[in-house]
């Protein structure tokens, strides 16, 4: 059975480490990277072309920078970018935002699941 290569993207360390801990017990899942910003997302996807990206919607664009007008992550643009750069990658959104509009936008952007 092939190993599923996963990247975790969430800017909350507790969430990121919790997901890593849950998945690390599985022999058929390999966590190939983790990050908490849009720039880390792009770097990791380009480097690994993972099978799955677990993606938080609300992260900063730049790592180690305060959130603000110049540091806004655009998740729906990021989803389109992932699909373009790594078409085999499946995107699973992990978010506290579960309003219908956000879920529909994510589905329209091509995500494969929403938790």
XYZ file of C-alpha atoms in Angstrom:
115
model
C 0.000 0.000 0.000
C 1.326 3.428 -0.954
C 2.156 5.948 1.726
C -0.044 9.070 1.747
C 2.166 12.167 1.908
C 0.542 14.991 3.899
C 1.282 18.666 4.538
C -0.392 20.366 7.512
C -0.988 24.117 7.314
C -2.355 25.832 10.403
C -0.938 28.851 12.209
C -1.986 27.591 15.642
C 0.852 25.393 16.968
C -1.477 23.422 19.254
C -3.740 22.455 16.333
C -0.787 21.723 14.061
C 0.935 19.499 16.635
C -2.345 17.807 17.564
C -2.981 16.811 13.946
C 0.626 15.644 13.606
C 0.245 13.538 16.734
C -2.969 11.926 15.491
C -1.558 11.117 12.062
C 1.895 10.010 13.186
C 0.552 6.705 14.523
C -0.599 5.657 11.053
C 1.909 3.599 9.091
C 0.386 4.600 5.754
C 0.620 8.380 6.341
C 3.827 10.401 6.159
C 3.810 14.042 7.243
C 6.224 15.642 4.782
C 5.838 19.191 6.062
C 3.978 21.598 8.293
C 3.627 25.350 8.330
C 1.433 28.215 9.348
C 1.417 30.777 6.534
C 0.718 31.264 2.856
C 4.395 31.521 2.009
C 5.088 28.243 3.823
C 2.215 26.627 1.934
C 3.767 27.546 -1.410
C 7.254 26.458 -0.376
C 6.055 23.095 0.954
C 3.741 22.263 -1.955
C 6.422 23.116 -4.516
C 9.005 21.028 -2.657
C 6.871 17.949 -1.958
C 3.821 17.845 -4.283
C 1.939 16.049 -1.500
C -1.016 13.718 -1.829
C -3.019 15.747 0.715
C -2.901 19.303 2.070
C -4.731 19.921 5.341
C -5.473 23.636 5.093
C -6.632 26.194 7.634
C -8.440 29.156 6.054
C -7.364 31.803 8.534
C -3.560 32.151 8.539
C -1.150 35.011 7.896
C 0.421 35.306 4.453
C 3.948 35.729 5.789
C 5.491 33.672 8.546
C 6.675 35.491 11.667
C 4.792 38.676 10.781
C 1.809 40.268 12.450
C -1.544 39.971 10.777
C -2.752 43.107 9.100
C -3.636 44.660 5.783
C -0.312 43.677 4.227
C -0.264 40.168 5.665
C -3.561 38.662 4.543
C -3.714 35.039 3.413
C -6.144 34.503 0.540
C -7.214 30.881 0.970
C -9.352 30.558 -2.154
C -6.547 31.878 -4.349
C -4.195 29.464 -2.571
C -6.527 26.555 -3.354
C -6.508 27.442 -7.056
C -2.720 27.744 -6.950
C -2.346 24.288 -5.343
C -4.600 22.717 -7.979
C -2.593 24.387 -10.749
C 0.885 23.554 -9.394
C 0.134 20.102 -7.981
C -3.046 18.753 -9.622
C -2.814 15.346 -7.929
C -2.938 16.985 -4.467
C -6.203 16.680 -2.570
C -7.146 19.659 -0.403
C -8.921 19.127 2.894
C -9.971 22.312 4.689
C -9.808 22.256 8.468
C -11.534 25.351 9.793
C -13.766 26.767 12.473
C -15.593 28.683 9.721
C -18.550 26.564 8.708
C -20.989 29.115 7.318
C -22.612 28.029 4.063
C -20.998 30.773 1.967
C -17.471 29.793 3.019
C -18.110 26.084 2.501
C -19.634 26.741 -0.942
C -16.685 28.950 -1.946
C -14.270 26.238 -0.879
C -16.215 23.615 -2.844
C -16.266 25.884 -5.901
C -12.505 26.380 -5.549
C -12.032 22.625 -5.847
C -11.426 21.362 -2.316
C -12.032 17.689 -1.698
C -13.278 17.891 1.878
C -14.191 20.328 4.647
C -13.965 19.653 8.381
